[in-house]
């Protein structure tokens, strides 16, 4: 415990062991450092190995507002980490689980999966993380040992997928209880809570200088869209692209297309209010399907002499998925499905594929979580990646339902919820 706290202090402040003129310029003195050290010890002693009572937004049943409750969070078990969540954003996948994919076996639950926080304690067998580490929890883990993790062809992990069932930790595995009932852990993360417990293979350690209320977005939306363009589609310099849907994921896809060197990026959305924001991320053309009587694929074909080289569907609508594919040029066009749905099947005329188009899927932008997230945080810190521009609102956790309503009605891009203080 002492060593963990000492590491924490050293990682946050740096001062020479011997007095030098530079030491006078430091914002924290050794006395302040000692105070922080003692605070770290006190906090760890107060909570490590014990059940924590904290605030969380609980979804008791589908299609109902979340309820702020006091829940109990168990200590981390073997190969688990308990994290103090500092900030979390509301993603459309949270709404999808609450409002669309409403199978009752998933409830009650604590939603949230796009977050950043600080390790509070670790369970037996955890070797790469310690209390005080700044981290981003991951809904797609990386064990680095299975054949999927060892393959450069995918970012999926057999061990992580089996551990979360791709959506939730079952009640008997959950660290959460409330009013005597076990709560499902959504996506293995459940970040609409002041504390959560996550498998260590689903935690990315990041630069402690990174602002947690900003880089939390890297935990889902930004990587998902940006990586779909760069890693999955492999957008090429000088190419033409179309991005369908201009939420956070779609805007990140636009940003990825620009970073890859696309010369023309067509932004498609039925909400024209989003076009100005898309321009910030690199979009060059804007199309509202409501302004046209013909299929959007025909509109794009006319704009691009037969279709775009790459298209990315970031809505989660099977009709839009088909339109995105048909908007690609025959012969070599590549379309990537990024949007999420489990409610409907998608269909397409075989000729679309026979003509040389390729249809691909992408999860978390093809990034291997533990290896891919830290470089994205570094890119943000080096001012090579936009993050702040996605955030349109900041609210306390108590106002999570307001954030959900804004997203439902297209009134925000990303709302960050302040959950705890650092």
Tab-separated table of C-alpha atoms in Angstrom:
chain	number	residue	atom	x	y	z
A	1	UNK	CA	0.000	0.000	0.000
A	2	UNK	CA	2.821	2.405	0.979
A	3	UNK	CA	4.641	1.717	-2.282
A	4	UNK	CA	1.479	2.249	-4.315
A	5	UNK	CA	0.844	5.637	-2.733
A	6	UNK	CA	4.483	6.665	-3.131
A	7	UNK	CA	4.288	5.790	-6.822
A	8	UNK	CA	1.128	7.867	-7.107
A	9	UNK	CA	2.773	10.937	-5.589
A	10	UNK	CA	5.877	10.578	-7.748
A	11	UNK	CA	3.745	10.279	-10.878
A	12	UNK	CA	1.822	13.471	-10.157
A	13	UNK	CA	4.559	15.793	-8.924
A	14	UNK	CA	8.250	15.944	-9.549
A	15	UNK	CA	10.798	17.773	-7.487
A	16	UNK	CA	14.564	17.300	-7.072
A	17	UNK	CA	15.878	15.524	-4.019
A	18	UNK	CA	18.459	18.278	-3.564
A	19	UNK	CA	17.514	21.988	-3.512
A	20	UNK	CA	17.980	23.744	-6.852
A	21	UNK	CA	16.750	27.076	-8.219
A	22	UNK	CA	14.230	25.185	-10.367
A	23	UNK	CA	12.596	23.769	-7.265
A	24	UNK	CA	11.336	27.226	-6.369
A	25	UNK	CA	9.308	27.248	-9.592
A	26	UNK	CA	7.356	24.115	-8.740
A	27	UNK	CA	3.704	24.598	-7.743
A	28	UNK	CA	3.879	21.979	-4.971
A	29	UNK	CA	6.467	21.889	-2.197
A	30	UNK	CA	7.718	18.719	-0.501
A	31	UNK	CA	5.403	19.598	2.385
A	32	UNK	CA	2.431	19.618	0.034
A	33	UNK	CA	3.734	16.377	-1.452
A	34	UNK	CA	3.819	14.787	1.972
A	35	UNK	CA	0.265	15.938	2.577
A	36	UNK	CA	-0.858	14.376	-0.679
A	37	UNK	CA	1.043	11.225	0.239
A	38	UNK	CA	-0.726	10.982	3.591
A	39	UNK	CA	-4.068	11.626	1.912
A	40	UNK	CA	-3.406	8.781	-0.509
A	41	UNK	CA	-2.559	6.446	2.368
A	42	UNK	CA	-5.681	7.469	4.266
A	43	UNK	CA	-7.958	6.984	1.265
A	44	UNK	CA	-6.490	3.591	0.449
A	45	UNK	CA	-6.682	2.382	4.048
A	46	UNK	CA	-10.271	3.598	4.295
A	47	UNK	CA	-11.569	1.695	1.271
A	48	UNK	CA	-9.195	-1.045	0.104
A	49	UNK	CA	-10.669	-4.486	0.606
A	50	UNK	CA	-13.990	-3.085	1.753
A	51	UNK	CA	-17.402	-2.594	0.191
A	52	UNK	CA	-17.844	1.006	-0.969
A	53	UNK	CA	-21.194	2.744	-0.804
A	54	UNK	CA	-21.512	5.328	-3.539
A	55	UNK	CA	-23.862	7.106	-5.908
A	56	UNK	CA	-24.895	5.604	-9.247
A	57	UNK	CA	-27.552	6.092	-11.923
A	58	UNK	CA	-29.545	2.849	-11.979
A	59	UNK	CA	-31.720	1.672	-14.869
A	60	UNK	CA	-34.297	-0.435	-13.037
A	61	UNK	CA	-36.256	-1.222	-16.186
A	62	UNK	CA	-36.252	-0.341	-19.899
A	63	UNK	CA	-37.775	2.862	-21.230
A	64	UNK	CA	-37.793	4.527	-17.820
A	65	UNK	CA	-35.678	7.391	-16.445
A	66	UNK	CA	-32.538	6.414	-14.575
A	67	UNK	CA	-32.701	6.724	-10.800
A	68	UNK	CA	-29.867	8.102	-8.670
A	69	UNK	CA	-29.343	5.501	-5.951
A	70	UNK	CA	-26.838	4.556	-3.292
A	71	UNK	CA	-25.280	1.262	-4.361
A	72	UNK	CA	-22.707	-1.082	-2.855
A	73	UNK	CA	-19.581	-1.849	-4.870
A	74	UNK	CA	-17.624	-4.943	-3.849
A	75	UNK	CA	-13.825	-4.994	-3.607
A	76	UNK	CA	-12.062	-6.189	-6.761
A	77	UNK	CA	-11.646	-9.936	-7.111
A	78	UNK	CA	-8.774	-11.761	-8.797
A	79	UNK	CA	-7.541	-9.902	-11.888
A	80	UNK	CA	-9.981	-7.061	-11.282
A	81	UNK	CA	-9.561	-3.344	-10.666
A	82	UNK	CA	-11.821	-0.984	-8.753
A	83	UNK	CA	-11.899	2.439	-10.379
A	84	UNK	CA	-13.076	5.793	-9.096
A	85	UNK	CA	-14.881	7.255	-12.099
A	86	UNK	CA	-14.111	10.955	-12.500
A	87	UNK	CA	-15.982	11.641	-15.739
A	88	UNK	CA	-18.190	9.693	-18.110
A	89	UNK	CA	-19.956	10.638	-21.323
A	90	UNK	CA	-23.359	9.543	-22.573
A	91	UNK	CA	-23.099	7.474	-25.756
A	92	UNK	CA	-25.911	6.418	-28.065
A	93	UNK	CA	-25.151	2.793	-27.198
A	94	UNK	CA	-26.325	3.543	-23.656
A	95	UNK	CA	-29.590	4.854	-25.096
A	96	UNK	CA	-29.857	1.859	-27.389
A	97	UNK	CA	-29.702	-0.488	-24.417
A	98	UNK	CA	-32.184	1.576	-22.421
A	99	UNK	CA	-34.703	2.439	-25.140
A	100	UNK	CA	-34.378	-0.045	-28.013
A	101	UNK	CA	-32.720	-3.350	-27.116
A	102	UNK	CA	-34.991	-3.695	-24.113
A	103	UNK	CA	-34.734	-7.403	-23.294
A	104	UNK	CA	-35.724	-7.600	-19.616
A	105	UNK	CA	-32.875	-9.925	-18.623
A	106	UNK	CA	-30.458	-7.001	-18.905
A	107	UNK	CA	-32.136	-5.072	-16.102
A	108	UNK	CA	-31.649	-3.677	-13.533
A	109	UNK	CA	-28.313	-2.319	-14.653
A	110	UNK	CA	-25.877	0.562	-14.418
A	111	UNK	CA	-25.180	1.903	-17.899
A	112	UNK	CA	-22.171	3.894	-19.092
A	113	UNK	CA	-19.011	2.774	-20.872
A	114	UNK	CA	-17.214	5.925	-22.107
A	115	UNK	CA	-15.265	7.155	-19.098
A	116	UNK	CA	-12.004	7.906	-17.340
A	117	UNK	CA	-10.977	7.584	-13.732
A	118	UNK	CA	-8.383	6.645	-11.130
A	119	UNK	CA	-7.562	3.188	-9.809
A	120	UNK	CA	-8.726	2.909	-6.185
A	121	UNK	CA	-7.560	-0.652	-5.511
A	122	UNK	CA	-6.585	-3.826	-7.331
A	123	UNK	CA	-7.349	-7.488	-6.758
A	124	UNK	CA	-4.972	-10.449	-6.547
A	125	UNK	CA	-3.029	-11.160	-9.710
A	126	UNK	CA	-3.084	-7.601	-11.066
A	127	UNK	CA	0.488	-6.669	-11.975
A	128	UNK	CA	0.301	-3.799	-14.473
A	129	UNK	CA	-1.953	-1.408	-12.549
A	130	UNK	CA	-1.798	0.133	-9.094
A	131	UNK	CA	-3.791	2.578	-6.948
A	132	UNK	CA	-3.485	6.107	-8.263
A	133	UNK	CA	-3.067	5.164	-11.920
A	134	UNK	CA	-5.161	7.229	-14.318
A	135	UNK	CA	-7.088	4.910	-16.593
A	136	UNK	CA	-9.775	4.503	-19.229
A	137	UNK	CA	-12.016	1.435	-18.788
A	138	UNK	CA	-12.630	-0.526	-21.981
A	139	UNK	CA	-15.716	-2.281	-23.279
A	140	UNK	CA	-13.462	-4.342	-25.545
A	141	UNK	CA	-10.536	-5.765	-23.622
A	142	UNK	CA	-7.169	-7.109	-24.671
A	143	UNK	CA	-5.568	-10.056	-22.889
A	144	UNK	CA	-2.559	-10.026	-25.264
A	145	UNK	CA	-2.437	-13.830	-25.060
A	146	UNK	CA	-5.273	-15.325	-27.145
A	147	UNK	CA	-4.957	-15.958	-30.888
A	148	UNK	CA	-7.191	-12.964	-31.604
A	149	UNK	CA	-5.002	-10.611	-29.571
A	150	UNK	CA	-1.895	-11.964	-31.258
A	151	UNK	CA	-3.356	-11.426	-34.729
A	152	UNK	CA	-2.972	-8.035	-36.439
A	153	UNK	CA	-6.203	-8.765	-38.317
A	154	UNK	CA	-8.577	-7.997	-35.433
A	155	UNK	CA	-8.934	-6.114	-32.169
A	156	UNK	CA	-11.278	-8.658	-30.635
A	157	UNK	CA	-10.236	-10.744	-27.640
A	158	UNK	CA	-11.614	-14.194	-26.881
A	159	UNK	CA	-11.079	-13.851	-23.143
A	160	UNK	CA	-12.627	-10.395	-22.908
A	161	UNK	CA	-15.606	-11.297	-25.086
A	162	UNK	CA	-16.353	-14.350	-22.951
A	163	UNK	CA	-15.976	-12.343	-19.744
A	164	UNK	CA	-18.579	-9.730	-20.571
A	165	UNK	CA	-20.909	-11.596	-22.896
A	166	UNK	CA	-20.399	-8.627	-25.228
A	167	UNK	CA	-22.899	-6.651	-23.190
A	168	UNK	CA	-23.014	-7.324	-19.485
A	169	UNK	CA	-21.487	-9.066	-16.543
A	170	UNK	CA	-24.146	-11.464	-15.319
A	171	UNK	CA	-25.616	-10.651	-11.899
A	172	UNK	CA	-23.666	-13.407	-10.176
A	173	UNK	CA	-20.427	-11.837	-11.457
A	174	UNK	CA	-21.452	-8.238	-10.841
A	175	UNK	CA	-19.784	-6.107	-8.191
A	176	UNK	CA	-22.946	-4.016	-7.766
A	177	UNK	CA	-25.888	-4.394	-5.400
A	178	UNK	CA	-28.686	-1.981	-4.570
A	179	UNK	CA	-31.545	-2.464	-2.131
A	180	UNK	CA	-30.568	-6.100	-1.793
A	181	UNK	CA	-30.621	-6.775	-5.541
A	182	UNK	CA	-27.701	-7.535	-7.838
A	183	UNK	CA	-27.283	-5.100	-10.730
A	184	UNK	CA	-26.012	-6.082	-14.167
A	185	UNK	CA	-22.777	-4.428	-15.240
A	186	UNK	CA	-23.227	-3.006	-18.713
A	187	UNK	CA	-20.474	-3.735	-21.250
A	188	UNK	CA	-18.312	-4.922	-18.368
A	189	UNK	CA	-17.793	-1.288	-17.353
A	190	UNK	CA	-20.884	0.484	-15.899
A	191	UNK	CA	-19.455	3.968	-15.558
A	192	UNK	CA	-22.596	5.847	-14.497
A	193	UNK	CA	-21.320	5.214	-10.979
A	194	UNK	CA	-18.794	6.843	-8.674
A	195	UNK	CA	-16.980	3.493	-8.459
A	196	UNK	CA	-16.918	0.449	-10.701
A	197	UNK	CA	-15.066	-2.850	-10.923
A	198	UNK	CA	-13.515	-3.883	-14.242
A	199	UNK	CA	-11.405	-6.817	-15.411
A	200	UNK	CA	-7.769	-5.752	-15.632
A	201	UNK	CA	-7.553	-6.777	-19.294
A	202	UNK	CA	-10.148	-4.072	-19.979
A	203	UNK	CA	-8.284	-1.126	-18.460
A	204	UNK	CA	-5.902	1.185	-20.343
A	205	UNK	CA	-3.379	3.138	-18.288
A	206	UNK	CA	-2.960	6.696	-19.572
A	207	UNK	CA	-0.877	9.821	-19.052
A	208	UNK	CA	-1.779	11.236	-15.599
A	209	UNK	CA	-1.533	14.755	-17.027
A	210	UNK	CA	-4.431	14.151	-19.423
A	211	UNK	CA	-7.707	15.836	-18.363
A	212	UNK	CA	-10.062	13.006	-17.480
A	213	UNK	CA	-13.169	15.035	-18.307
A	214	UNK	CA	-11.923	15.274	-21.895
A	215	UNK	CA	-10.122	12.026	-22.687
A	216	UNK	CA	-13.049	9.969	-21.391
A	217	UNK	CA	-14.412	10.313	-24.947
A	218	UNK	CA	-11.485	8.263	-26.228
A	219	UNK	CA	-13.000	5.293	-24.390
A	220	UNK	CA	-15.594	4.815	-27.124
A	221	UNK	CA	-16.869	7.378	-29.619
A	222	UNK	CA	-13.651	8.929	-30.865
A	223	UNK	CA	-11.763	5.657	-31.285
A	224	UNK	CA	-14.814	3.985	-32.821
A	225	UNK	CA	-15.266	6.526	-35.605
A	226	UNK	CA	-11.676	7.607	-36.162
A	227	UNK	CA	-10.388	4.042	-36.241
A	228	UNK	CA	-13.158	2.875	-38.573
A	229	UNK	CA	-11.745	5.267	-41.165
A	230	UNK	CA	-8.047	4.788	-40.485
A	231	UNK	CA	-7.799	1.160	-39.362
A	232	UNK	CA	-10.807	-0.637	-40.853
A	233	UNK	CA	-11.612	1.180	-44.099
A	234	UNK	CA	-7.967	2.177	-44.521
A	235	UNK	CA	-8.908	5.425	-46.231
A	236	UNK	CA	-6.270	6.432	-48.763
A	237	UNK	CA	-4.762	9.841	-49.572
A	238	UNK	CA	-6.642	11.606	-52.352
A	239	UNK	CA	-9.735	9.432	-51.982
A	240	UNK	CA	-13.408	10.375	-51.740
A	241	UNK	CA	-15.436	9.427	-48.662
A	242	UNK	CA	-19.009	9.622	-47.408
A	243	UNK	CA	-19.900	9.513	-43.714
A	244	UNK	CA	-23.508	8.722	-42.822
A	245	UNK	CA	-24.598	10.094	-39.444
A	246	UNK	CA	-22.959	13.043	-37.709
A	247	UNK	CA	-23.103	12.136	-34.056
A	248	UNK	CA	-19.837	11.855	-32.163
A	249	UNK	CA	-18.894	8.614	-33.921
A	250	UNK	CA	-19.647	10.041	-37.359
A	251	UNK	CA	-17.725	13.235	-36.659
A	252	UNK	CA	-14.791	11.148	-35.462
A	253	UNK	CA	-15.016	9.197	-38.725
A	254	UNK	CA	-14.883	12.485	-40.641
A	255	UNK	CA	-11.802	13.415	-38.617
A	256	UNK	CA	-10.244	10.044	-39.438
A	257	UNK	CA	-10.911	10.474	-43.152
A	258	UNK	CA	-9.222	13.860	-43.065
A	259	UNK	CA	-6.254	12.485	-41.113
A	260	UNK	CA	-5.859	9.741	-43.725
A	261	UNK	CA	-5.656	12.343	-46.493
A	262	UNK	CA	-9.068	12.095	-48.169
A	263	UNK	CA	-9.550	14.942	-50.636
A	264	UNK	CA	-13.331	14.985	-50.424
A	265	UNK	CA	-15.483	14.046	-47.423
A	266	UNK	CA	-19.253	14.085	-47.875
A	267	UNK	CA	-21.162	14.426	-44.596
A	268	UNK	CA	-24.688	12.955	-44.685
A	269	UNK	CA	-27.332	13.642	-42.030
A	270	UNK	CA	-31.027	14.507	-41.811
A	271	UNK	CA	-30.203	17.190	-39.215
A	272	UNK	CA	-28.600	20.122	-41.065
A	273	UNK	CA	-27.684	21.759	-37.753
A	274	UNK	CA	-24.781	19.310	-37.580
A	275	UNK	CA	-23.147	20.430	-40.809
A	276	UNK	CA	-21.211	23.339	-39.292
A	277	UNK	CA	-19.746	21.032	-36.666
A	278	UNK	CA	-18.813	18.513	-39.378
A	279	UNK	CA	-16.922	21.251	-41.199
A	280	UNK	CA	-14.738	21.698	-38.097
A	281	UNK	CA	-13.657	18.071	-38.366
A	282	UNK	CA	-12.884	18.186	-42.088
A	283	UNK	CA	-16.090	17.607	-44.062
A	284	UNK	CA	-16.068	19.259	-47.489
A	285	UNK	CA	-19.611	18.554	-48.746
A	286	UNK	CA	-22.958	18.219	-47.000
A	287	UNK	CA	-26.061	16.270	-47.977
A	288	UNK	CA	-29.445	16.123	-46.264
A	289	UNK	CA	-31.415	13.154	-47.670
A	290	UNK	CA	-34.640	15.040	-46.929
A	291	UNK	CA	-33.688	17.577	-49.594
A	292	UNK	CA	-33.756	14.961	-52.362
A	293	UNK	CA	-36.483	12.828	-53.910
A	294	UNK	CA	-34.082	10.225	-55.313
A	295	UNK	CA	-32.124	7.663	-53.253
A	296	UNK	CA	-29.126	9.137	-51.484
A	297	UNK	CA	-26.843	6.653	-53.253
A	298	UNK	CA	-27.841	8.174	-56.585
A	299	UNK	CA	-27.231	11.686	-55.272
A	300	UNK	CA	-23.736	10.737	-54.149
A	301	UNK	CA	-23.027	8.887	-57.405
A	302	UNK	CA	-23.849	12.065	-59.335
A	303	UNK	CA	-21.597	14.109	-57.055
A	304	UNK	CA	-18.624	11.770	-57.406
A	305	UNK	CA	-18.704	10.318	-60.924
A	306	UNK	CA	-20.090	6.943	-59.889
A	307	UNK	CA	-19.661	6.754	-56.132
A	308	UNK	CA	-17.182	7.276	-53.322
A	309	UNK	CA	-14.105	5.188	-52.640
A	310	UNK	CA	-15.063	4.728	-48.987
A	311	UNK	CA	-18.282	5.061	-47.005
A	312	UNK	CA	-18.879	4.738	-43.277
A	313	UNK	CA	-22.303	4.089	-41.743
A	314	UNK	CA	-22.396	5.590	-38.239
A	315	UNK	CA	-26.128	5.463	-37.494
A	316	UNK	CA	-27.037	1.859	-36.726
A	317	UNK	CA	-29.921	1.771	-39.212
A	318	UNK	CA	-30.053	-1.162	-41.640
A	319	UNK	CA	-31.551	0.968	-44.412
A	320	UNK	CA	-28.705	3.449	-44.092
A	321	UNK	CA	-26.206	0.584	-44.096
A	322	UNK	CA	-27.489	-0.504	-47.492
A	323	UNK	CA	-27.464	3.067	-48.814
A	324	UNK	CA	-23.875	3.504	-47.653
A	325	UNK	CA	-22.804	0.383	-49.542
A	326	UNK	CA	-24.654	1.434	-52.684
A	327	UNK	CA	-22.993	4.864	-52.488
A	328	UNK	CA	-19.594	3.262	-53.090
A	329	UNK	CA	-18.090	3.101	-56.538
A	330	UNK	CA	-18.248	-0.333	-58.131
A	331	UNK	CA	-14.966	-2.099	-58.657
A	332	UNK	CA	-13.199	-1.117	-55.446
A	333	UNK	CA	-15.531	0.801	-53.133
A	334	UNK	CA	-15.334	-0.120	-49.442
A	335	UNK	CA	-18.193	0.437	-47.000
A	336	UNK	CA	-17.802	0.023	-43.237
A	337	UNK	CA	-20.661	-0.632	-40.826
A	338	UNK	CA	-19.930	1.222	-37.596
A	339	UNK	CA	-23.421	1.836	-36.201
A	340	UNK	CA	-24.793	-0.773	-33.812
A	341	UNK	CA	-28.077	-2.672	-33.913
A	342	UNK	CA	-29.233	-6.182	-33.035
A	343	UNK	CA	-32.904	-5.670	-33.846
A	344	UNK	CA	-32.983	-6.052	-37.628
A	345	UNK	CA	-31.250	-7.940	-40.416
A	346	UNK	CA	-29.606	-6.082	-43.248
A	347	UNK	CA	-30.089	-7.152	-46.870
A	348	UNK	CA	-28.480	-6.187	-50.135
A	349	UNK	CA	-28.671	-7.197	-53.774
A	350	UNK	CA	-25.832	-9.654	-54.519
A	351	UNK	CA	-24.923	-7.663	-57.623
A	352	UNK	CA	-23.703	-4.834	-55.382
A	353	UNK	CA	-21.033	-7.164	-54.041
A	354	UNK	CA	-20.340	-9.026	-57.266
A	355	UNK	CA	-19.578	-5.666	-58.869
A	356	UNK	CA	-16.526	-5.375	-56.632
A	357	UNK	CA	-17.701	-3.536	-53.554
A	358	UNK	CA	-16.497	-4.658	-50.123
A	359	UNK	CA	-18.605	-4.574	-46.959
A	360	UNK	CA	-16.812	-4.567	-43.618
A	361	UNK	CA	-17.686	-4.200	-39.953
A	362	UNK	CA	-15.797	-2.338	-37.258
A	363	UNK	CA	-15.902	-2.358	-33.466
A	364	UNK	CA	-13.978	0.237	-31.436
A	365	UNK	CA	-12.393	1.365	-34.672
A	366	UNK	CA	-10.169	-1.687	-34.890
A	367	UNK	CA	-8.058	-0.448	-31.969
A	368	UNK	CA	-6.661	-3.056	-29.609
A	369	UNK	CA	-7.825	-1.404	-26.404
A	370	UNK	CA	-4.900	-1.463	-23.993
A	371	UNK	CA	-2.357	-0.822	-26.742
A	372	UNK	CA	-4.395	1.604	-28.835
A	373	UNK	CA	-5.898	3.973	-26.284
A	374	UNK	CA	-2.700	5.437	-24.731
A	375	UNK	CA	-1.353	6.635	-28.121
A	376	UNK	CA	-4.706	8.289	-28.842
A	377	UNK	CA	-4.479	10.114	-25.517
A	378	UNK	CA	-0.932	11.162	-26.399
A	379	UNK	CA	-2.106	12.428	-29.785
A	380	UNK	CA	-4.658	14.592	-27.979
A	381	UNK	CA	-2.048	15.898	-25.544
A	382	UNK	CA	0.215	16.687	-28.510
A	383	UNK	CA	-2.679	18.610	-30.126
A	384	UNK	CA	-2.835	16.176	-33.036
A	385	UNK	CA	-6.327	14.886	-32.216
A	386	UNK	CA	-9.490	16.894	-31.597
A	387	UNK	CA	-11.413	15.954	-28.455
A	388	UNK	CA	-12.722	19.131	-26.816
A	389	UNK	CA	-14.680	19.992	-29.954
A	390	UNK	CA	-16.978	17.001	-29.415
A	391	UNK	CA	-18.145	18.191	-25.998
A	392	UNK	CA	-21.239	20.368	-26.192
A	393	UNK	CA	-22.478	20.044	-22.605
A	394	UNK	CA	-21.110	19.251	-19.149
A	395	UNK	CA	-23.457	18.189	-16.345
A	396	UNK	CA	-23.306	16.486	-12.948
A	397	UNK	CA	-24.220	12.799	-12.737
A	398	UNK	CA	-27.515	13.784	-11.091
A	399	UNK	CA	-28.628	15.261	-14.428
A	400	UNK	CA	-27.962	12.137	-16.497
A	401	UNK	CA	-31.587	12.008	-17.640
A	402	UNK	CA	-31.247	15.518	-19.085
A	403	UNK	CA	-28.225	14.306	-21.053
A	404	UNK	CA	-30.212	11.341	-22.346
A	405	UNK	CA	-33.073	13.573	-23.478
A	406	UNK	CA	-30.689	15.900	-25.328
A	407	UNK	CA	-29.151	12.971	-27.176
A	408	UNK	CA	-32.551	11.493	-28.018
A	409	UNK	CA	-33.557	14.746	-29.705
A	410	UNK	CA	-30.232	15.513	-31.406
A	411	UNK	CA	-29.499	18.527	-29.203
A	412	UNK	CA	-25.943	17.560	-28.325
A	413	UNK	CA	-22.888	15.790	-29.662
A	414	UNK	CA	-21.392	14.592	-26.388
A	415	UNK	CA	-22.435	15.434	-22.848
A	416	UNK	CA	-19.815	14.751	-20.198
A	417	UNK	CA	-21.058	13.893	-16.720
A	418	UNK	CA	-18.848	14.918	-13.813
A	419	UNK	CA	-19.036	11.937	-11.472
A	420	UNK	CA	-16.300	12.435	-8.850
A	421	UNK	CA	-13.507	14.845	-8.040
A	422	UNK	CA	-9.927	13.737	-8.615
